[in-house]
């Protein structure tokens, strides 16, 4: 069966990823810190797209991640992109960064908010 592709707007997904220490992962690009995630490709399911981004950006595999729930879903300021933020847990804090990022940290959630 062919998948239906939604073309009215793009979807970006990111996640608060909590490790076994109870801290969350943040990634740094030259422009600043961010959550792991990225755009959802037209033919991907939500889960497959999020797992692809985790693996590409951190090297963390799907078997090591549990998606718990959606924390927020909202349009960007431009109204052309829909952003969905998930709460996820992982059993590892071993990260292999992609070339897209220059640094990572596991931080306390309170510190990340500040």
mmCIF file with all atom_site columns, N, CA, C and O in Angstrom, residues 15 17 25-28 34-37 50-62 64-65 90 92-101 103-106:
data_model
loop_
_atom_site.group_PDB
_atom_site.id
_atom_site.type_symbol
_atom_site.label_atom_id
_atom_site.label_alt_id
_atom_site.label_comp_id
_atom_site.label_asym_id
_atom_site.label_entity_id
_atom_site.label_seq_id
_atom_site.pdbx_PDB_ins_code
_atom_site.Cartn_x
_atom_site.Cartn_y
_atom_site.Cartn_z
_atom_site.occupancy
_atom_site.B_iso_or_equiv
_atom_site.pdbx_formal_charge
_atom_site.auth_seq_id
_atom_site.auth_comp_id
_atom_site.auth_asym_id
_atom_site.auth_atom_id
_atom_site.pdbx_PDB_model_num
ATOM 1   N N  . UNK A 1 15  ? 13.769 16.224 20.136 1.00 0.00 ? 15  UNK A N  1
ATOM 2   C CA . UNK A 1 15  ? 13.436 15.474 21.340 1.00 0.00 ? 15  UNK A CA 1
ATOM 3   C C  . UNK A 1 15  ? 14.292 15.892 22.517 1.00 0.00 ? 15  UNK A C  1
ATOM 4   O O  . UNK A 1 15  ? 15.475 16.201 22.368 1.00 0.00 ? 15  UNK A O  1
ATOM 5   N N  . UNK A 1 17  ? 15.996 14.142 25.071 1.00 0.00 ? 17  UNK A N  1
ATOM 6   C CA . UNK A 1 17  ? 16.467 12.774 25.241 1.00 0.00 ? 17  UNK A CA 1
ATOM 7   C C  . UNK A 1 17  ? 17.138 12.661 26.600 1.00 0.00 ? 17  UNK A C  1
ATOM 8   O O  . UNK A 1 17  ? 18.155 13.300 26.849 1.00 0.00 ? 17  UNK A O  1
ATOM 9   N N  . UNK A 1 25  ? 20.324 15.363 26.683 1.00 0.00 ? 25  UNK A N  1
ATOM 10  C CA . UNK A 1 25  ? 21.364 15.589 25.687 1.00 0.00 ? 25  UNK A CA 1
ATOM 11  C C  . UNK A 1 25  ? 21.090 16.876 24.914 1.00 0.00 ? 25  UNK A C  1
ATOM 12  O O  . UNK A 1 25  ? 19.972 17.105 24.444 1.00 0.00 ? 25  UNK A O  1
ATOM 13  N N  . UNK A 1 26  ? 22.118 17.711 24.780 1.00 0.00 ? 26  UNK A N  1
ATOM 14  C CA . UNK A 1 26  ? 22.071 18.873 23.894 1.00 0.00 ? 26  UNK A CA 1
ATOM 15  C C  . UNK A 1 26  ? 23.276 18.800 22.956 1.00 0.00 ? 26  UNK A C  1
ATOM 16  O O  . UNK A 1 26  ? 24.342 18.312 23.329 1.00 0.00 ? 26  UNK A O  1
ATOM 17  N N  . UNK A 1 27  ? 23.064 19.265 21.739 1.00 0.00 ? 27  UNK A N  1
ATOM 18  C CA . UNK A 1 27  ? 24.086 19.229 20.701 1.00 0.00 ? 27  UNK A CA 1
ATOM 19  C C  . UNK A 1 27  ? 24.419 20.647 20.276 1.00 0.00 ? 27  UNK A C  1
ATOM 20  O O  . UNK A 1 27  ? 23.551 21.510 20.255 1.00 0.00 ? 27  UNK A O  1
ATOM 21  N N  . UNK A 1 28  ? 25.686 20.870 19.918 1.00 0.00 ? 28  UNK A N  1
ATOM 22  C CA . UNK A 1 28  ? 26.081 22.221 19.507 1.00 0.00 ? 28  UNK A CA 1
ATOM 23  C C  . UNK A 1 28  ? 26.542 22.248 18.058 1.00 0.00 ? 28  UNK A C  1
ATOM 24  O O  . UNK A 1 28  ? 27.369 21.451 17.650 1.00 0.00 ? 28  UNK A O  1
ATOM 25  N N  . UNK A 1 34  ? 21.280 22.958 20.586 1.00 0.00 ? 34  UNK A N  1
ATOM 26  C CA . UNK A 1 34  ? 19.962 22.516 20.148 1.00 0.00 ? 34  UNK A CA 1
ATOM 27  C C  . UNK A 1 34  ? 19.691 21.097 20.644 1.00 0.00 ? 34  UNK A C  1
ATOM 28  O O  . UNK A 1 34  ? 20.592 20.406 21.119 1.00 0.00 ? 34  UNK A O  1
ATOM 29  N N  . UNK A 1 35  ? 18.446 20.704 20.512 1.00 0.00 ? 35  UNK A N  1
ATOM 30  C CA . UNK A 1 35  ? 18.048 19.337 20.809 1.00 0.00 ? 35  UNK A CA 1
ATOM 31  C C  . UNK A 1 35  ? 18.339 18.462 19.588 1.00 0.00 ? 35  UNK A C  1
ATOM 32  O O  . UNK A 1 35  ? 18.341 18.959 18.464 1.00 0.00 ? 35  UNK A O  1
ATOM 33  N N  . UNK A 1 36  ? 18.547 17.159 19.778 1.00 0.00 ? 36  UNK A N  1
ATOM 34  C CA . UNK A 1 36  ? 18.690 16.288 18.618 1.00 0.00 ? 36  UNK A CA 1
ATOM 35  C C  . UNK A 1 36  ? 17.383 16.231 17.831 1.00 0.00 ? 36  UNK A C  1
ATOM 36  O O  . UNK A 1 36  ? 16.295 16.248 18.420 1.00 0.00 ? 36  UNK A O  1
ATOM 37  N N  . UNK A 1 37  ? 17.488 16.183 16.520 1.00 0.00 ? 37  UNK A N  1
ATOM 38  C CA . UNK A 1 37  ? 16.292 16.106 15.686 1.00 0.00 ? 37  UNK A CA 1
ATOM 39  C C  . UNK A 1 37  ? 16.542 16.700 14.320 1.00 0.00 ? 37  UNK A C  1
ATOM 40  O O  . UNK A 1 37  ? 17.657 17.049 13.970 1.00 0.00 ? 37  UNK A O  1
ATOM 41  N N  . UNK A 1 50  ? 12.380 10.146 13.419 1.00 0.00 ? 50  UNK A N  1
ATOM 42  C CA . UNK A 1 50  ? 13.057 10.539 14.657 1.00 0.00 ? 50  UNK A CA 1
ATOM 43  C C  . UNK A 1 50  ? 14.249 9.624  14.929 1.00 0.00 ? 50  UNK A C  1
ATOM 44  O O  . UNK A 1 50  ? 15.332 10.087 15.282 1.00 0.00 ? 50  UNK A O  1
ATOM 45  N N  . UNK A 1 51  ? 14.082 8.337  14.736 1.00 0.00 ? 51  UNK A N  1
ATOM 46  C CA . UNK A 1 51  ? 15.177 7.392  14.963 1.00 0.00 ? 51  UNK A CA 1
ATOM 47  C C  . UNK A 1 51  ? 16.322 7.613  13.979 1.00 0.00 ? 51  UNK A C  1
ATOM 48  O O  . UNK A 1 51  ? 17.490 7.497  14.334 1.00 0.00 ? 51  UNK A O  1
ATOM 49  N N  . UNK A 1 52  ? 15.976 7.958  12.735 1.00 0.00 ? 52  UNK A N  1
ATOM 50  C CA . UNK A 1 52  ? 17.015 8.270  11.745 1.00 0.00 ? 52  UNK A CA 1
ATOM 51  C C  . UNK A 1 52  ? 17.854 9.456  12.206 1.00 0.00 ? 52  UNK A C  1
ATOM 52  O O  . UNK A 1 52  ? 19.081 9.434  12.160 1.00 0.00 ? 52  UNK A O  1
ATOM 53  N N  . UNK A 1 53  ? 17.176 10.501 12.685 1.00 0.00 ? 53  UNK A N  1
ATOM 54  C CA . UNK A 1 53  ? 17.897 11.690 13.157 1.00 0.00 ? 53  UNK A CA 1
ATOM 55  C C  . UNK A 1 53  ? 18.770 11.371 14.372 1.00 0.00 ? 53  UNK A C  1
ATOM 56  O O  . UNK A 1 53  ? 19.907 11.825 14.450 1.00 0.00 ? 53  UNK A O  1
ATOM 57  N N  . UNK A 1 54  ? 18.236 10.605 15.325 1.00 0.00 ? 54  UNK A N  1
ATOM 58  C CA . UNK A 1 54  ? 19.051 10.222 16.487 1.00 0.00 ? 54  UNK A CA 1
ATOM 59  C C  . UNK A 1 54  ? 20.315 9.510  16.027 1.00 0.00 ? 54  UNK A C  1
ATOM 60  O O  . UNK A 1 54  ? 21.413 9.833  16.479 1.00 0.00 ? 54  UNK A O  1
ATOM 61  N N  . UNK A 1 55  ? 20.162 8.536  15.138 1.00 0.00 ? 55  UNK A N  1
ATOM 62  C CA . UNK A 1 55  ? 21.318 7.767  14.704 1.00 0.00 ? 55  UNK A CA 1
ATOM 63  C C  . UNK A 1 55  ? 22.297 8.637  13.925 1.00 0.00 ? 55  UNK A C  1
ATOM 64  O O  . UNK A 1 55  ? 23.508 8.592  14.168 1.00 0.00 ? 55  UNK A O  1
ATOM 65  N N  . UNK A 1 56  ? 21.798 9.446  12.993 1.00 0.00 ? 56  UNK A N  1
ATOM 66  C CA . UNK A 1 56  ? 22.681 10.302 12.194 1.00 0.00 ? 56  UNK A CA 1
ATOM 67  C C  . UNK A 1 56  ? 23.453 11.287 13.067 1.00 0.00 ? 56  UNK A C  1
ATOM 68  O O  . UNK A 1 56  ? 24.637 11.525 12.843 1.00 0.00 ? 56  UNK A O  1
ATOM 69  N N  . UNK A 1 57  ? 22.797 11.898 14.044 1.00 0.00 ? 57  UNK A N  1
ATOM 70  C CA . UNK A 1 57  ? 23.419 12.960 14.825 1.00 0.00 ? 57  UNK A CA 1
ATOM 71  C C  . UNK A 1 57  ? 24.214 12.464 16.031 1.00 0.00 ? 57  UNK A C  1
ATOM 72  O O  . UNK A 1 57  ? 25.138 13.146 16.465 1.00 0.00 ? 57  UNK A O  1
ATOM 73  N N  . UNK A 1 58  ? 23.849 11.290 16.577 1.00 0.00 ? 58  UNK A N  1
ATOM 74  C CA . UNK A 1 58  ? 24.466 10.846 17.836 1.00 0.00 ? 58  UNK A CA 1
ATOM 75  C C  . UNK A 1 58  ? 25.044 9.446  17.793 1.00 0.00 ? 58  UNK A C  1
ATOM 76  O O  . UNK A 1 58  ? 25.768 9.061  18.700 1.00 0.00 ? 58  UNK A O  1
ATOM 77  N N  . UNK A 1 59  ? 24.684 8.660  16.785 1.00 0.00 ? 59  UNK A N  1
ATOM 78  C CA . UNK A 1 59  ? 25.116 7.274  16.741 1.00 0.00 ? 59  UNK A CA 1
ATOM 79  C C  . UNK A 1 59  ? 24.295 6.360  17.652 1.00 0.00 ? 59  UNK A C  1
ATOM 80  O O  . UNK A 1 59  ? 24.536 5.166  17.711 1.00 0.00 ? 59  UNK A O  1
ATOM 81  N N  . UNK A 1 60  ? 23.316 6.918  18.367 1.00 0.00 ? 60  UNK A N  1
ATOM 82  C CA . UNK A 1 60  ? 22.482 6.106  19.257 1.00 0.00 ? 60  UNK A CA 1
ATOM 83  C C  . UNK A 1 60  ? 21.445 5.367  18.416 1.00 0.00 ? 60  UNK A C  1
ATOM 84  O O  . UNK A 1 60  ? 20.741 5.973  17.608 1.00 0.00 ? 60  UNK A O  1
ATOM 85  N N  . UNK A 1 61  ? 21.358 4.053  18.613 1.00 0.00 ? 61  UNK A N  1
ATOM 86  C CA . UNK A 1 61  ? 20.484 3.215  17.808 1.00 0.00 ? 61  UNK A CA 1
ATOM 87  C C  . UNK A 1 61  ? 19.068 3.134  18.369 1.00 0.00 ? 61  UNK A C  1
ATOM 88  O O  . UNK A 1 61  ? 18.847 3.326  19.567 1.00 0.00 ? 61  UNK A O  1
ATOM 89  N N  . UNK A 1 62  ? 18.128 2.793  17.489 1.00 0.00 ? 62  UNK A N  1
ATOM 90  C CA . UNK A 1 62  ? 16.709 2.691  17.865 1.00 0.00 ? 62  UNK A CA 1
ATOM 91  C C  . UNK A 1 62  ? 16.486 1.759  19.049 1.00 0.00 ? 62  UNK A C  1
ATOM 92  O O  . UNK A 1 62  ? 15.678 2.054  19.931 1.00 0.00 ? 62  UNK A O  1
ATOM 93  N N  . UNK A 1 64  ? 18.093 1.408  21.588 1.00 0.00 ? 64  UNK A N  1
ATOM 94  C CA . UNK A 1 64  ? 18.505 2.057  22.836 1.00 0.00 ? 64  UNK A CA 1
ATOM 95  C C  . UNK A 1 64  ? 17.643 3.261  23.198 1.00 0.00 ? 64  UNK A C  1
ATOM 96  O O  . UNK A 1 64  ? 17.973 3.995  24.126 1.00 0.00 ? 64  UNK A O  1
ATOM 97  N N  . UNK A 1 65  ? 16.544 3.487  22.461 1.00 0.00 ? 65  UNK A N  1
ATOM 98  C CA . UNK A 1 65  ? 15.708 4.671  22.676 1.00 0.00 ? 65  UNK A CA 1
ATOM 99  C C  . UNK A 1 65  ? 14.251 4.270  22.852 1.00 0.00 ? 65  UNK A C  1
ATOM 100 O O  . UNK A 1 65  ? 13.745 3.420  22.131 1.00 0.00 ? 65  UNK A O  1
ATOM 101 N N  . UNK A 1 90  ? 16.886 7.049  26.858 1.00 0.00 ? 90  UNK A N  1
ATOM 102 C CA . UNK A 1 90  ? 17.878 6.138  26.305 1.00 0.00 ? 90  UNK A CA 1
ATOM 103 C C  . UNK A 1 90  ? 18.626 5.451  27.446 1.00 0.00 ? 90  UNK A C  1
ATOM 104 O O  . UNK A 1 90  ? 18.744 6.008  28.543 1.00 0.00 ? 90  UNK A O  1
ATOM 105 N N  . UNK A 1 92  ? 21.799 4.636  27.161 1.00 0.00 ? 92  UNK A N  1
ATOM 106 C CA . UNK A 1 92  ? 23.226 4.870  26.929 1.00 0.00 ? 92  UNK A CA 1
ATOM 107 C C  . UNK A 1 92  ? 23.517 6.370  26.907 1.00 0.00 ? 92  UNK A C  1
ATOM 108 O O  . UNK A 1 92  ? 22.651 7.172  26.580 1.00 0.00 ? 92  UNK A O  1
ATOM 109 N N  . UNK A 1 93  ? 24.742 6.713  27.272 1.00 0.00 ? 93  UNK A N  1
ATOM 110 C CA . UNK A 1 93  ? 25.194 8.097  27.119 1.00 0.00 ? 93  UNK A CA 1
ATOM 111 C C  . UNK A 1 93  ? 26.415 8.157  26.208 1.00 0.00 ? 93  UNK A C  1
ATOM 112 O O  . UNK A 1 93  ? 27.131 9.144  26.187 1.00 0.00 ? 93  UNK A O  1
ATOM 113 N N  . UNK A 1 94  ? 26.634 7.069  25.444 1.00 0.00 ? 94  UNK A N  1
ATOM 114 C CA . UNK A 1 94  ? 27.729 7.028  24.475 1.00 0.00 ? 94  UNK A CA 1
ATOM 115 C C  . UNK A 1 94  ? 27.260 7.712  23.195 1.00 0.00 ? 94  UNK A C  1
ATOM 116 O O  . UNK A 1 94  ? 26.326 7.240  22.545 1.00 0.00 ? 94  UNK A O  1
ATOM 117 N N  . UNK A 1 95  ? 27.909 8.810  22.833 1.00 0.00 ? 95  UNK A N  1
ATOM 118 C CA . UNK A 1 95  ? 27.511 9.611  21.674 1.00 0.00 ? 95  UNK A CA 1
ATOM 119 C C  . UNK A 1 95  ? 28.657 9.666  20.676 1.00 0.00 ? 95  UNK A C  1
ATOM 120 O O  . UNK A 1 95  ? 29.812 9.886  21.057 1.00 0.00 ? 95  UNK A O  1
ATOM 121 N N  . UNK A 1 96  ? 28.329 9.455  19.401 1.00 0.00 ? 96  UNK A N  1
ATOM 122 C CA . UNK A 1 96  ? 29.270 9.656  18.295 1.00 0.00 ? 96  UNK A CA 1
ATOM 123 C C  . UNK A 1 96  ? 28.676 10.762 17.425 1.00 0.00 ? 96  UNK A C  1
ATOM 124 O O  . UNK A 1 96  ? 27.714 10.532 16.691 1.00 0.00 ? 96  UNK A O  1
ATOM 125 N N  . UNK A 1 97  ? 29.234 11.948 17.532 1.00 0.00 ? 97  UNK A N  1
ATOM 126 C CA . UNK A 1 97  ? 28.692 13.101 16.803 1.00 0.00 ? 97  UNK A CA 1
ATOM 127 C C  . UNK A 1 97  ? 28.895 12.983 15.305 1.00 0.00 ? 97  UNK A C  1
ATOM 128 O O  . UNK A 1 97  ? 29.912 12.469 14.838 1.00 0.00 ? 97  UNK A O  1
ATOM 129 N N  . UNK A 1 98  ? 27.932 13.506 14.575 1.00 0.00 ? 98  UNK A N  1
ATOM 130 C CA . UNK A 1 98  ? 28.072 13.632 13.118 1.00 0.00 ? 98  UNK A CA 1
ATOM 131 C C  . UNK A 1 98  ? 28.913 14.873 12.837 1.00 0.00 ? 98  UNK A C  1
ATOM 132 O O  . UNK A 1 98  ? 29.221 15.652 13.748 1.00 0.00 ? 98  UNK A O  1
ATOM 133 N N  . UNK A 1 99  ? 29.224 15.088 11.576 1.00 0.00 ? 99  UNK A N  1
ATOM 134 C CA . UNK A 1 99  ? 29.968 16.291 11.182 1.00 0.00 ? 99  UNK A CA 1
ATOM 135 C C  . UNK A 1 99  ? 29.128 17.546 11.331 1.00 0.00 ? 99  UNK A C  1
ATOM 136 O O  . UNK A 1 99  ? 29.642 18.661 11.296 1.00 0.00 ? 99  UNK A O  1
ATOM 137 N N  . UNK A 1 100 ? 27.825 17.370 11.512 1.00 0.00 ? 100 UNK A N  1
ATOM 138 C CA . UNK A 1 100 ? 26.887 18.486 11.650 1.00 0.00 ? 100 UNK A CA 1
ATOM 139 C C  . UNK A 1 100 ? 27.074 19.237 12.973 1.00 0.00 ? 100 UNK A C  1
ATOM 140 O O  . UNK A 1 100 ? 26.744 20.415 13.072 1.00 0.00 ? 100 UNK A O  1
ATOM 141 N N  . UNK A 1 101 ? 27.592 18.545 13.984 1.00 0.00 ? 101 UNK A N  1
ATOM 142 C CA . UNK A 1 101 ? 27.733 19.130 15.323 1.00 0.00 ? 101 UNK A CA 1
ATOM 143 C C  . UNK A 1 101 ? 29.190 19.139 15.766 1.00 0.00 ? 101 UNK A C  1
ATOM 144 O O  . UNK A 1 101 ? 29.984 18.321 15.315 1.00 0.00 ? 101 UNK A O  1
ATOM 145 N N  . UNK A 1 103 ? 29.998 19.633 19.309 1.00 0.00 ? 103 UNK A N  1
ATOM 146 C CA . UNK A 1 103 ? 30.100 19.312 20.734 1.00 0.00 ? 103 UNK A CA 1
ATOM 147 C C  . UNK A 1 103 ? 28.757 18.780 21.225 1.00 0.00 ? 103 UNK A C  1
ATOM 148 O O  . UNK A 1 103 ? 27.720 19.055 20.631 1.00 0.00 ? 103 UNK A O  1
ATOM 149 N N  . UNK A 1 104 ? 28.790 18.042 22.311 1.00 0.00 ? 104 UNK A N  1
ATOM 150 C CA . UNK A 1 104 ? 27.559 17.611 22.969 1.00 0.00 ? 104 UNK A CA 1
ATOM 151 C C  . UNK A 1 104 ? 27.763 17.641 24.469 1.00 0.00 ? 104 UNK A C  1
ATOM 152 O O  . UNK A 1 104 ? 28.894 17.612 24.954 1.00 0.00 ? 104 UNK A O  1
ATOM 153 N N  . UNK A 1 105 ? 26.660 17.724 25.194 1.00 0.00 ? 105 UNK A N  1
ATOM 154 C CA . UNK A 1 105 ? 26.692 17.680 26.651 1.00 0.00 ? 105 UNK A CA 1
ATOM 155 C C  . UNK A 1 105 ? 25.441 16.984 27.157 1.00 0.00 ? 105 UNK A C  1
ATOM 156 O O  . UNK A 1 105 ? 24.370 17.110 26.560 1.00 0.00 ? 105 UNK A O  1
ATOM 157 N N  . UNK A 1 106 ? 25.592 16.263 28.255 1.00 0.00 ? 106 UNK A N  1
ATOM 158 C CA . UNK A 1 106 ? 24.453 15.766 29.020 1.00 0.00 ? 106 UNK A CA 1
ATOM 159 C C  . UNK A 1 106 ? 24.288 16.751 30.161 1.00 0.00 ? 106 UNK A C  1
ATOM 160 O O  . UNK A 1 106 ? 25.206 16.939 30.963 1.00 0.00 ? 106 UNK A O  1
#
